[in-house]
C-alpha positions as a LaTeX table, in Angstrom:
\begin{tabular}{lrrr}
\hline
Residue & $x$ (\AA) & $y$ (\AA) & $z$ (\AA) \\
\hline
Met1 & $-2.49$ & $-35.08$ & 96.73 \\
Arg2 & $-1.32$ & $-35.69$ & 100.58 \\
Phe3 & 2.60 & $-36.24$ & 100.76 \\
Asn4 & 5.83 & $-35.30$ & 102.97 \\
Tyr5 & 9.17 & $-34.15$ & 101.42 \\
His6 & 12.81 & $-34.32$ & 102.93 \\
Met7 & 16.33 & $-34.73$ & 100.90 \\
Pro8 & 18.11 & $-32.82$ & 103.39 \\
Thr9 & 21.84 & $-33.74$ & 100.91 \\
Lys10 & 23.60 & $-30.67$ & 99.38 \\
Ile11 & 25.00 & $-32.45$ & 95.97 \\
Leu12 & 28.08 & $-30.50$ & 94.22 \\
Phe13 & 27.13 & $-32.18$ & 90.70 \\
Gly14 & 29.22 & $-31.88$ & 87.55 \\
Pro15 & 32.28 & $-32.81$ & 85.75 \\
Gly16 & 35.42 & $-31.22$ & 88.14 \\
Lys17 & 33.52 & $-30.61$ & 90.83 \\
Leu18 & 35.96 & $-33.52$ & 93.56 \\
Asn19 & 37.97 & $-30.47$ & 93.37 \\
Asp20 & 35.26 & $-27.96$ & 95.09 \\
Leu21 & 35.27 & $-30.07$ & 97.81 \\
Ser22 & 38.44 & $-28.16$ & 98.63 \\
Lys23 & 36.64 & $-25.14$ & 99.03 \\
Glu24 & 33.09 & $-27.05$ & 101.23 \\
Thr25 & 33.06 & $-26.91$ & 105.17 \\
Leu26 & 33.77 & $-30.47$ & 105.80 \\
Pro27 & 31.38 & $-32.21$ & 108.85 \\
Gly28 & 33.84 & $-32.79$ & 111.11 \\
Lys29 & 37.93 & $-33.32$ & 111.93 \\
Lys30 & 38.53 & $-36.59$ & 111.50 \\
Ala31 & 37.46 & $-39.02$ & 108.37 \\
Leu32 & 37.17 & $-42.58$ & 108.23 \\
Ile33 & 37.74 & $-43.34$ & 104.02 \\
Val34 & 35.62 & $-45.63$ & 102.98 \\
Ile35 & 36.35 & $-47.37$ & 99.51 \\
Ser36 & 36.61 & $-50.77$ & 98.23 \\
Ser37 & 38.69 & $-53.65$ & 98.21 \\
Gly38 & 39.58 & $-53.22$ & 93.63 \\
Lys39 & 42.55 & $-51.15$ & 92.93 \\
Ser40 & 40.34 & $-48.24$ & 90.68 \\
Met41 & 40.00 & $-45.61$ & 93.62 \\
Lys42 & 43.80 & $-45.80$ & 94.14 \\
Asn43 & 44.79 & $-47.43$ & 90.69 \\
Asn44 & 42.59 & $-43.52$ & 89.03 \\
Gly45 & 43.73 & $-41.24$ & 91.50 \\
Tyr46 & 40.51 & $-40.63$ & 93.30 \\
Leu47 & 41.52 & $-41.27$ & 96.10 \\
Asp48 & 44.73 & $-39.35$ & 95.96 \\
Arg49 & 43.11 & $-36.77$ & 95.19 \\
Leu50 & 40.46 & $-36.72$ & 98.18 \\
Val51 & 43.73 & $-37.22$ & 100.34 \\
Glu52 & 44.59 & $-33.78$ & 99.16 \\
Ile53 & 42.06 & $-32.23$ & 99.32 \\
Leu54 & 41.72 & $-33.42$ & 103.33 \\
Asp55 & 45.38 & $-32.29$ & 103.90 \\
Arg56 & 45.04 & $-28.84$ & 102.48 \\
Gln57 & 42.00 & $-28.24$ & 104.51 \\
Gly58 & 43.78 & $-29.51$ & 108.05 \\
Ile59 & 41.57 & $-33.09$ & 108.52 \\
Glu60 & 43.36 & $-36.46$ & 109.56 \\
His61 & 41.34 & $-39.35$ & 107.81 \\
Val62 & 42.08 & $-43.33$ & 108.20 \\
Leu63 & 41.82 & $-45.24$ & 105.31 \\
Phe64 & 39.46 & $-48.83$ & 105.31 \\
Asp65 & 39.58 & $-50.10$ & 101.82 \\
Arg66 & 37.27 & $-54.14$ & 102.56 \\
Ile67 & 34.18 & $-53.15$ & 101.16 \\
Leu68 & 33.47 & $-55.92$ & 97.83 \\
Pro69 & 31.06 & $-55.47$ & 95.46 \\
Asn70 & 27.82 & $-57.00$ & 98.25 \\
Pro71 & 29.05 & $-55.14$ & 100.97 \\
Ile72 & 28.65 & $-57.50$ & 104.51 \\
Lys73 & 27.70 & $-56.93$ & 108.26 \\
Ser74 & 31.22 & $-57.50$ & 109.27 \\
His75 & 32.65 & $-55.14$ & 107.69 \\
Val76 & 31.07 & $-53.19$ & 108.53 \\
Met77 & 31.01 & $-53.53$ & 112.37 \\
Glu78 & 35.00 & $-53.81$ & 111.98 \\
Gly79 & 34.94 & $-50.09$ & 109.68 \\
Ala80 & 33.25 & $-48.77$ & 112.53 \\
Ala81 & 35.45 & $-50.08$ & 115.14 \\
Leu82 & 38.14 & $-48.09$ & 113.35 \\
Ala83 & 36.38 & $-45.38$ & 113.13 \\
Lys84 & 35.49 & $-45.24$ & 117.29 \\
Ser85 & 39.16 & $-46.31$ & 117.89 \\
Gln86 & 40.32 & $-43.50$ & 115.78 \\
Gly87 & 38.51 & $-40.93$ & 117.12 \\
Cys88 & 36.57 & $-40.72$ & 114.00 \\
Asp89 & 33.51 & $-38.17$ & 113.71 \\
Phe90 & 32.25 & $-38.12$ & 110.35 \\
Val91 & 32.63 & $-41.10$ & 107.58 \\
Ile92 & 33.49 & $-39.91$ & 103.36 \\
Gly93 & 32.08 & $-42.70$ & 101.10 \\
Leu94 & 34.16 & $-42.64$ & 97.97 \\
Gly95 & 33.12 & $-44.92$ & 94.85 \\
Gly96 & 30.05 & $-47.37$ & 93.66 \\
Gly97 & 26.75 & $-48.24$ & 95.97 \\
Ser98 & 28.96 & $-50.81$ & 98.20 \\
Ser99 & 30.94 & $-48.53$ & 99.07 \\
Ile100 & 29.05 & $-45.68$ & 99.86 \\
Asp101 & 26.38 & $-47.91$ & 101.38 \\
Ser102 & 29.40 & $-49.57$ & 103.81 \\
Ala103 & 30.03 & $-45.55$ & 104.77 \\
Lys104 & 26.32 & $-45.21$ & 105.70 \\
Ser105 & 26.21 & $-48.17$ & 107.77 \\
Ile106 & 29.63 & $-47.83$ & 109.39 \\
Ala107 & 28.91 & $-44.43$ & 109.90 \\
Val108 & 25.15 & $-45.64$ & 111.99 \\
Met109 & 27.46 & $-48.08$ & 114.59 \\
Ala110 & 30.43 & $-45.59$ & 115.19 \\
Lys111 & 27.77 & $-44.41$ & 117.83 \\
Asn112 & 25.86 & $-46.86$ & 117.99 \\
Pro113 & 26.40 & $-50.12$ & 120.42 \\
Gly114 & 25.57 & $-53.59$ & 119.80 \\
Asp115 & 25.27 & $-55.48$ & 115.88 \\
Tyr116 & 24.60 & $-53.75$ & 112.45 \\
Trp117 & 21.28 & $-56.03$ & 113.14 \\
Asp118 & 19.75 & $-54.87$ & 115.69 \\
Tyr119 & 18.64 & $-52.12$ & 113.61 \\
Val120 & 17.65 & $-53.72$ & 110.38 \\
Ser121 & 14.06 & $-54.32$ & 109.62 \\
Gly122 & 12.71 & $-57.70$ & 108.41 \\
Gly123 & 14.24 & $-61.79$ & 108.11 \\
Thr124 & 16.65 & $-61.62$ & 111.04 \\
Gly125 & 16.68 & $-57.86$ & 111.65 \\
Lys126 & 15.80 & $-56.84$ & 115.04 \\
Gly127 & 14.61 & $-53.40$ & 114.31 \\
Met128 & 15.67 & $-51.67$ & 116.84 \\
Pro129 & 15.87 & $-47.55$ & 116.55 \\
Ala130 & 19.69 & $-46.13$ & 116.02 \\
Ala131 & 18.95 & $-43.85$ & 119.42 \\
Asn132 & 22.36 & $-42.15$ & 118.61 \\
Gly133 & 22.06 & $-41.32$ & 115.30 \\
Ala134 & 24.81 & $-41.24$ & 113.29 \\
Leu135 & 28.58 & $-39.27$ & 112.04 \\
Pro136 & 27.72 & $-37.12$ & 109.41 \\
Ile137 & 28.52 & $-38.58$ & 105.90 \\
Val138 & 29.96 & $-37.54$ & 102.74 \\
Ala139 & 29.61 & $-39.69$ & 99.37 \\
Ile140 & 31.47 & $-38.87$ & 96.13 \\
Thr141 & 30.46 & $-41.02$ & 93.84 \\
Thr142 & 32.37 & $-42.76$ & 91.38 \\
Thr143 & 29.19 & $-45.14$ & 89.47 \\
Ala144 & 25.63 & $-43.81$ & 87.97 \\
Gly145 & 23.69 & $-46.63$ & 89.35 \\
Thr146 & 22.48 & $-46.80$ & 93.01 \\
Gly147 & 21.68 & $-43.18$ & 93.35 \\
Thr148 & 22.94 & $-43.60$ & 97.16 \\
Glu149 & 24.32 & $-40.14$ & 97.52 \\
Ala150 & 21.01 & $-39.01$ & 97.00 \\
Asp151 & 18.63 & $-41.32$ & 99.73 \\
Pro152 & 19.57 & $-42.65$ & 102.71 \\
Trp153 & 19.30 & $-46.15$ & 101.61 \\
Thr154 & 22.29 & $-48.85$ & 102.60 \\
Val155 & 22.28 & $-52.73$ & 101.33 \\
Ile156 & 24.19 & $-55.02$ & 103.41 \\
Thr157 & 24.57 & $-58.80$ & 103.55 \\
Lys158 & 24.42 & $-60.61$ & 106.81 \\
Glu159 & 26.60 & $-63.18$ & 105.22 \\
Glu160 & 25.78 & $-66.11$ & 107.99 \\
Thr161 & 22.52 & $-66.36$ & 106.88 \\
Asn162 & 21.85 & $-65.37$ & 102.89 \\
Glu163 & 19.92 & $-62.18$ & 104.28 \\
Lys164 & 20.50 & $-59.00$ & 101.78 \\
Ile165 & 18.50 & $-55.73$ & 103.59 \\
Gly166 & 17.71 & $-52.71$ & 102.92 \\
Tyr167 & 18.23 & $-49.96$ & 105.31 \\
Gly168 & 18.38 & $-46.15$ & 106.54 \\
Asn169 & 16.32 & $-43.09$ & 108.60 \\
Ser170 & 17.37 & $-40.15$ & 108.15 \\
Tyr171 & 20.83 & $-39.55$ & 109.27 \\
Thr172 & 21.40 & $-41.57$ & 107.12 \\
Phe173 & 20.88 & $-39.57$ & 104.57 \\
Pro174 & 24.72 & $-37.71$ & 103.00 \\
Thr175 & 25.37 & $-34.10$ & 104.20 \\
Leu176 & 27.51 & $-33.43$ & 101.13 \\
Ser177 & 27.59 & $-35.93$ & 97.89 \\
Val178 & 30.22 & $-34.92$ & 94.91 \\
Val179 & 28.81 & $-36.25$ & 91.67 \\
Asp180 & 31.61 & $-35.81$ & 89.77 \\
Pro181 & 30.87 & $-37.62$ & 85.62 \\
Glu182 & 34.69 & $-36.98$ & 85.13 \\
Leu183 & 35.13 & $-40.10$ & 87.90 \\
Met184 & 33.06 & $-42.02$ & 86.25 \\
Leu185 & 34.98 & $-42.44$ & 82.65 \\
Thr186 & 37.16 & $-45.25$ & 83.96 \\
Val187 & 33.95 & $-47.58$ & 84.35 \\
Pro188 & 34.40 & $-50.37$ & 82.28 \\
Lys189 & 30.91 & $-50.75$ & 79.57 \\
His190 & 29.24 & $-54.08$ & 81.74 \\
Leu191 & 29.05 & $-52.45$ & 84.66 \\
Thr192 & 28.18 & $-48.95$ & 83.24 \\
Ala193 & 25.62 & $-50.74$ & 81.79 \\
Tyr194 & 24.83 & $-53.03$ & 84.57 \\
Gln195 & 25.11 & $-49.50$ & 86.59 \\
Gly196 & 22.78 & $-47.79$ & 84.43 \\
Phe197 & 19.67 & $-49.95$ & 84.18 \\
Asp198 & 19.91 & $-49.85$ & 88.54 \\
Ala199 & 19.14 & $-46.37$ & 88.01 \\
Leu200 & 16.11 & $-46.87$ & 85.72 \\
Phe201 & 14.65 & $-49.55$ & 87.72 \\
His202 & 14.90 & $-47.49$ & 90.72 \\
Ser203 & 12.66 & $-44.84$ & 88.86 \\
Thr204 & 10.50 & $-47.11$ & 87.28 \\
Glu205 & 10.04 & $-49.08$ & 90.06 \\
Gly206 & 9.04 & $-45.82$ & 92.17 \\
Tyr207 & 6.99 & $-44.66$ & 89.86 \\
Ile208 & 4.38 & $-47.87$ & 90.08 \\
Ala209 & 5.19 & $-48.27$ & 94.02 \\
Asn210 & 1.60 & $-47.05$ & 95.28 \\
Ile211 & 3.55 & $-44.70$ & 97.57 \\
Ala212 & 4.65 & $-42.67$ & 94.28 \\
Thr213 & 3.92 & $-38.63$ & 94.59 \\
Pro214 & 3.85 & $-36.03$ & 91.55 \\
Ile215 & 7.66 & $-35.01$ & 92.99 \\
Ser216 & 9.08 & $-38.52$ & 92.65 \\
Asp217 & 6.53 & $-39.10$ & 89.52 \\
Ala218 & 8.53 & $-36.10$ & 87.95 \\
Tyr219 & 11.90 & $-37.21$ & 89.08 \\
Ala220 & 11.40 & $-40.89$ & 87.59 \\
Leu221 & 10.39 & $-39.33$ & 84.65 \\
Lys222 & 13.21 & $-37.35$ & 83.50 \\
Ser223 & 15.12 & $-40.62$ & 84.80 \\
Ile224 & 13.81 & $-42.79$ & 83.22 \\
Glu225 & 14.00 & $-40.15$ & 79.70 \\
Leu226 & 17.24 & $-39.37$ & 80.42 \\
Ile227 & 18.62 & $-43.55$ & 80.97 \\
Ala228 & 17.20 & $-44.25$ & 78.07 \\
Lys229 & 18.80 & $-41.83$ & 75.59 \\
Tyr230 & 22.55 & $-42.00$ & 76.78 \\
Leu231 & 23.29 & $-45.80$ & 78.17 \\
Pro232 & 23.63 & $-46.68$ & 75.19 \\
Leu233 & 26.34 & $-43.62$ & 74.23 \\
Cys234 & 28.52 & $-44.58$ & 77.30 \\
Val235 & 28.41 & $-47.78$ & 76.89 \\
Lys236 & 30.13 & $-47.36$ & 73.16 \\
Asp237 & 32.41 & $-44.66$ & 74.77 \\
Gly238 & 32.43 & $-44.56$ & 77.45 \\
Asn239 & 34.79 & $-41.02$ & 77.22 \\
Asn240 & 31.80 & $-39.28$ & 76.19 \\
Ile241 & 31.60 & $-36.69$ & 78.69 \\
Glu242 & 28.33 & $-35.63$ & 77.63 \\
Ala243 & 26.65 & $-38.67$ & 77.81 \\
Arg244 & 28.46 & $-39.77$ & 81.30 \\
Thr245 & 26.93 & $-36.27$ & 82.59 \\
Gln246 & 23.88 & $-37.23$ & 81.48 \\
Val247 & 23.38 & $-40.41$ & 83.42 \\
Ala248 & 24.97 & $-39.11$ & 85.96 \\
Leu249 & 21.86 & $-36.98$ & 86.92 \\
Ala250 & 19.32 & $-40.20$ & 86.00 \\
Asn251 & 21.09 & $-41.74$ & 88.53 \\
Thr252 & 21.22 & $-38.99$ & 91.42 \\
Leu253 & 16.76 & $-38.14$ & 90.17 \\
Ser254 & 17.07 & $-42.00$ & 90.75 \\
Gly255 & 18.39 & $-41.02$ & 94.19 \\
Phe256 & 15.12 & $-38.23$ & 94.33 \\
Val257 & 12.28 & $-41.22$ & 93.29 \\
Glu258 & 14.45 & $-43.60$ & 96.14 \\
Ser259 & 13.81 & $-40.72$ & 98.81 \\
Thr260 & 10.44 & $-40.15$ & 97.95 \\
Ser261 & 8.91 & $-42.82$ & 96.54 \\
Ser262 & 10.35 & $-46.63$ & 97.05 \\
Cys263 & 11.74 & $-49.96$ & 95.34 \\
Thr264 & 9.00 & $-52.42$ & 94.61 \\
Ser265 & 9.68 & $-56.11$ & 94.71 \\
Glu266 & 11.36 & $-56.65$ & 92.27 \\
His267 & 14.70 & $-55.10$ & 93.83 \\
Ser268 & 13.90 & $-57.02$ & 97.32 \\
Met269 & 13.86 & $-60.72$ & 94.68 \\
Glu270 & 17.12 & $-59.36$ & 92.86 \\
His271 & 18.33 & $-59.27$ & 96.35 \\
Ala272 & 17.71 & $-62.96$ & 97.38 \\
Leu273 & 19.59 & $-63.55$ & 94.24 \\
Ser274 & 22.69 & $-61.74$ & 94.85 \\
Ala275 & 22.39 & $-62.64$ & 98.86 \\
Tyr276 & 22.85 & $-66.43$ & 97.90 \\
His277 & 25.26 & $-65.45$ & 95.21 \\
Pro278 & 27.60 & $-62.36$ & 95.83 \\
Glu279 & 29.98 & $-62.73$ & 92.43 \\
Leu280 & 26.27 & $-61.36$ & 90.65 \\
Pro281 & 26.39 & $-57.84$ & 89.75 \\
His282 & 22.71 & $-55.94$ & 91.56 \\
Gly283 & 22.02 & $-54.20$ & 88.15 \\
Ala284 & 22.68 & $-57.35$ & 86.12 \\
Gly285 & 20.35 & $-59.87$ & 88.42 \\
Leu286 & 17.49 & $-57.07$ & 87.85 \\
Ile287 & 18.18 & $-57.00$ & 84.02 \\
Met288 & 17.52 & $-59.98$ & 84.07 \\
Leu289 & 14.36 & $-60.35$ & 85.70 \\
Ser290 & 12.72 & $-57.00$ & 84.64 \\
Glu291 & 11.68 & $-58.70$ & 81.48 \\
Ala292 & 9.51 & $-61.31$ & 83.09 \\
Tyr293 & 8.73 & $-58.24$ & 86.30 \\
Tyr294 & 7.13 & $-56.06$ & 84.44 \\
Thr295 & 6.10 & $-58.09$ & 81.77 \\
Phe296 & 3.29 & $-59.12$ & 84.63 \\
Phe297 & 2.68 & $-56.08$ & 86.34 \\
Ala298 & 1.84 & $-54.44$ & 82.46 \\
Ser299 & $-1.76$ & $-55.34$ & 83.02 \\
Lys300 & $-1.94$ & $-54.12$ & 86.83 \\
Val301 & $-1.31$ & $-50.22$ & 86.64 \\
Pro302 & $-1.14$ & $-49.52$ & 82.18 \\
Asp303 & $-1.16$ & $-46.31$ & 82.78 \\
Arg304 & 2.39 & $-46.07$ & 83.95 \\
Phe305 & 3.55 & $-48.00$ & 81.69 \\
Val306 & 2.65 & $-46.14$ & 78.86 \\
Ala307 & 3.77 & $-42.80$ & 80.30 \\
Met308 & 6.79 & $-45.17$ & 81.09 \\
Ala309 & 7.20 & $-45.61$ & 77.12 \\
Arg310 & 6.38 & $-42.53$ & 76.13 \\
Ala311 & 9.40 & $-41.14$ & 78.33 \\
Met312 & 11.88 & $-44.45$ & 76.83 \\
Gly313 & 11.32 & $-42.51$ & 73.39 \\
Val314 & 7.73 & $-44.69$ & 72.13 \\
Asp315 & 5.50 & $-43.17$ & 70.32 \\
Val316 & 2.71 & $-44.73$ & 72.19 \\
Glu317 & 0.00 & $-42.95$ & 70.50 \\
Ser318 & 0.26 & $-44.46$ & 67.29 \\
Leu319 & $-0.42$ & $-47.62$ & 68.53 \\
Pro320 & $-3.32$ & $-49.55$ & 69.20 \\
Pro321 & $-4.55$ & $-48.71$ & 73.10 \\
Glu322 & $-4.23$ & $-52.36$ & 74.41 \\
Glu323 & $-0.62$ & $-52.75$ & 72.80 \\
Arg324 & 0.25 & $-49.17$ & 74.40 \\
Pro325 & 1.77 & $-50.95$ & 78.70 \\
Met326 & 3.38 & $-53.42$ & 76.84 \\
Ser327 & 5.04 & $-51.19$ & 74.84 \\
Phe328 & 7.77 & $-50.08$ & 77.59 \\
Val329 & 8.77 & $-53.71$ & 78.05 \\
Lys330 & 9.39 & $-54.31$ & 73.90 \\
Ala331 & 11.69 & $-50.04$ & 74.25 \\
Leu332 & 13.22 & $-52.10$ & 77.85 \\
Ile333 & 14.36 & $-55.36$ & 76.08 \\
Lys334 & 15.18 & $-52.88$ & 72.68 \\
Leu335 & 18.37 & $-50.73$ & 75.04 \\
Gln336 & 19.10 & $-53.93$ & 76.79 \\
Glu337 & 19.97 & $-55.08$ & 73.04 \\
Asp338 & 21.68 & $-50.92$ & 72.43 \\
Cys339 & 23.98 & $-51.86$ & 75.78 \\
Gly340 & 24.43 & $-55.29$ & 75.33 \\
Val341 & 22.95 & $-56.74$ & 78.42 \\
Arg342 & 19.88 & $-58.95$ & 76.70 \\
Asp343 & 21.75 & $-62.24$ & 76.93 \\
Leu344 & 22.04 & $-62.13$ & 80.91 \\
Lys345 & 21.58 & $-65.78$ & 82.58 \\
Met346 & 20.55 & $-66.71$ & 85.86 \\
Ser347 & 22.19 & $-69.81$ & 85.39 \\
Asp348 & 25.82 & $-68.33$ & 84.26 \\
Tyr349 & 25.94 & $-67.06$ & 87.77 \\
Gly350 & 25.32 & $-70.73$ & 89.61 \\
Ile351 & 21.49 & $-70.14$ & 90.36 \\
Lys352 & 19.20 & $-73.17$ & 89.18 \\
Lys353 & 16.32 & $-73.05$ & 88.89 \\
Glu354 & 15.01 & $-76.16$ & 91.68 \\
His355 & 15.95 & $-73.15$ & 93.90 \\
Ile356 & 13.35 & $-70.99$ & 92.86 \\
Pro357 & 10.46 & $-71.28$ & 94.95 \\
Glu358 & 13.53 & $-70.95$ & 98.46 \\
Leu359 & 14.77 & $-67.68$ & 96.96 \\
Ala360 & 11.22 & $-65.79$ & 96.07 \\
Glu361 & 10.66 & $-67.43$ & 99.77 \\
Asn362 & 14.01 & $-65.34$ & 100.93 \\
Ala363 & 12.81 & $-62.31$ & 99.18 \\
Arg364 & 9.58 & $-62.21$ & 101.03 \\
Lys365 & 11.10 & $-62.52$ & 104.45 \\
Thr366 & 13.81 & $-60.21$ & 104.01 \\
Met367 & 12.45 & $-57.61$ & 102.10 \\
Gly368 & 8.98 & $-57.92$ & 102.01 \\
Gly369 & 8.43 & $-54.65$ & 103.27 \\
Leu370 & 8.41 & $-53.70$ & 99.72 \\
Phe371 & 6.45 & $-55.97$ & 98.67 \\
Glu372 & 4.02 & $-53.82$ & 100.39 \\
Met373 & 4.77 & $-50.90$ & 97.73 \\
Asp374 & 3.48 & $-52.99$ & 94.77 \\
Pro375 & 0.57 & $-52.00$ & 92.76 \\
Tyr376 & $-0.40$ & $-55.04$ & 93.09 \\
Thr377 & $-0.06$ & $-57.52$ & 95.72 \\
Leu378 & 2.05 & $-60.55$ & 94.64 \\
Ser379 & 1.05 & $-64.59$ & 96.59 \\
Leu380 & 4.15 & $-66.95$ & 97.08 \\
Asp381 & 2.94 & $-68.62$ & 93.49 \\
Glu382 & 3.03 & $-65.34$ & 92.21 \\
Thr383 & 6.17 & $-64.29$ & 92.90 \\
Ile384 & 7.67 & $-67.97$ & 91.77 \\
Glu385 & 5.99 & $-67.52$ & 88.50 \\
Ile386 & 8.35 & $-64.32$ & 87.85 \\
Met387 & 11.22 & $-65.40$ & 89.40 \\
Thr388 & 10.49 & $-68.56$ & 86.70 \\
Asn389 & 9.40 & $-67.15$ & 83.91 \\
Ala390 & 13.05 & $-64.57$ & 83.68 \\
Tyr391 & 15.28 & $-67.79$ & 84.84 \\
Lys392 & 17.35 & $-68.21$ & 81.51 \\
\hline
\end{tabular}
């Protein structure tokens, strides 16, 4: 019962809330808008709507549209150079987690010298403090998955070394975030599922993490409950605005969990998979790992697993006590079936079983800090065991 709480982001939440951005005082006079290299922000009109709002407020803007689904360091440096050369005084991330994460990292490098990896801890990062802080960040999320609109974290891959590492500090909290579920109606079924499970695992990992607090617990259990109930409805009918709104809330709550607790080693293991295989969507990799991962940990913190099962709608009291912790894993498998993602295989993305020891080593070397958040300390052999058991 001893903890700190710091969550400085103002959040505009709900259908139609992008329109309310025009009533807000934005944190600068010239924005770098960061979007993905895909077409969705332009084709769906979201970029035009943002530009119109900025124009109405007399705010200049420059577009950086190079971000990949698994964002890379060279694009962070390129975006920061553009922000500096154009005199941008704040950054807007428009899109999914990759665009908003990149906006955060660009905001850091627009104000600090050297290379982004100078400031990253873990792997070959130097762990230097970002002494100059970061440009203010505005996050406009068009997906319900990463919770990045409500936390300070950003995940970038150093492509030369296959290191995919999280980074964040008090400066990388967005100043202002817009969570408008109407912007999520265009997300296809499979990505809706992958992103929803990413949000789920932020909450489940944050709930079993050894630094969980009463506040993160409250956010996590509510997030788990909403995803279990509403994600299958979103996958079935992407235009169900009520379901989209509830999953968006679950996602923002999972960001609160990330701000008040932590991910655990499941995320480290997935980062290793998608660092070497960047075409693997992060949420899909987490789904592949999840049954083996949570089966391993169910006996380590059984009370936490019983509470998560209850949040997923399991009548745990009707079960024999020895079956209650694993009832969470059974509910997780059923949720995967209901969302059409039960059959995901690592082998479909070119991951080879014989490479798992190398991937496990990468997970521990690059994101070793999250292993310290586990409720039980995994050995390298146990890490390999979990990843091997997850392999299909």
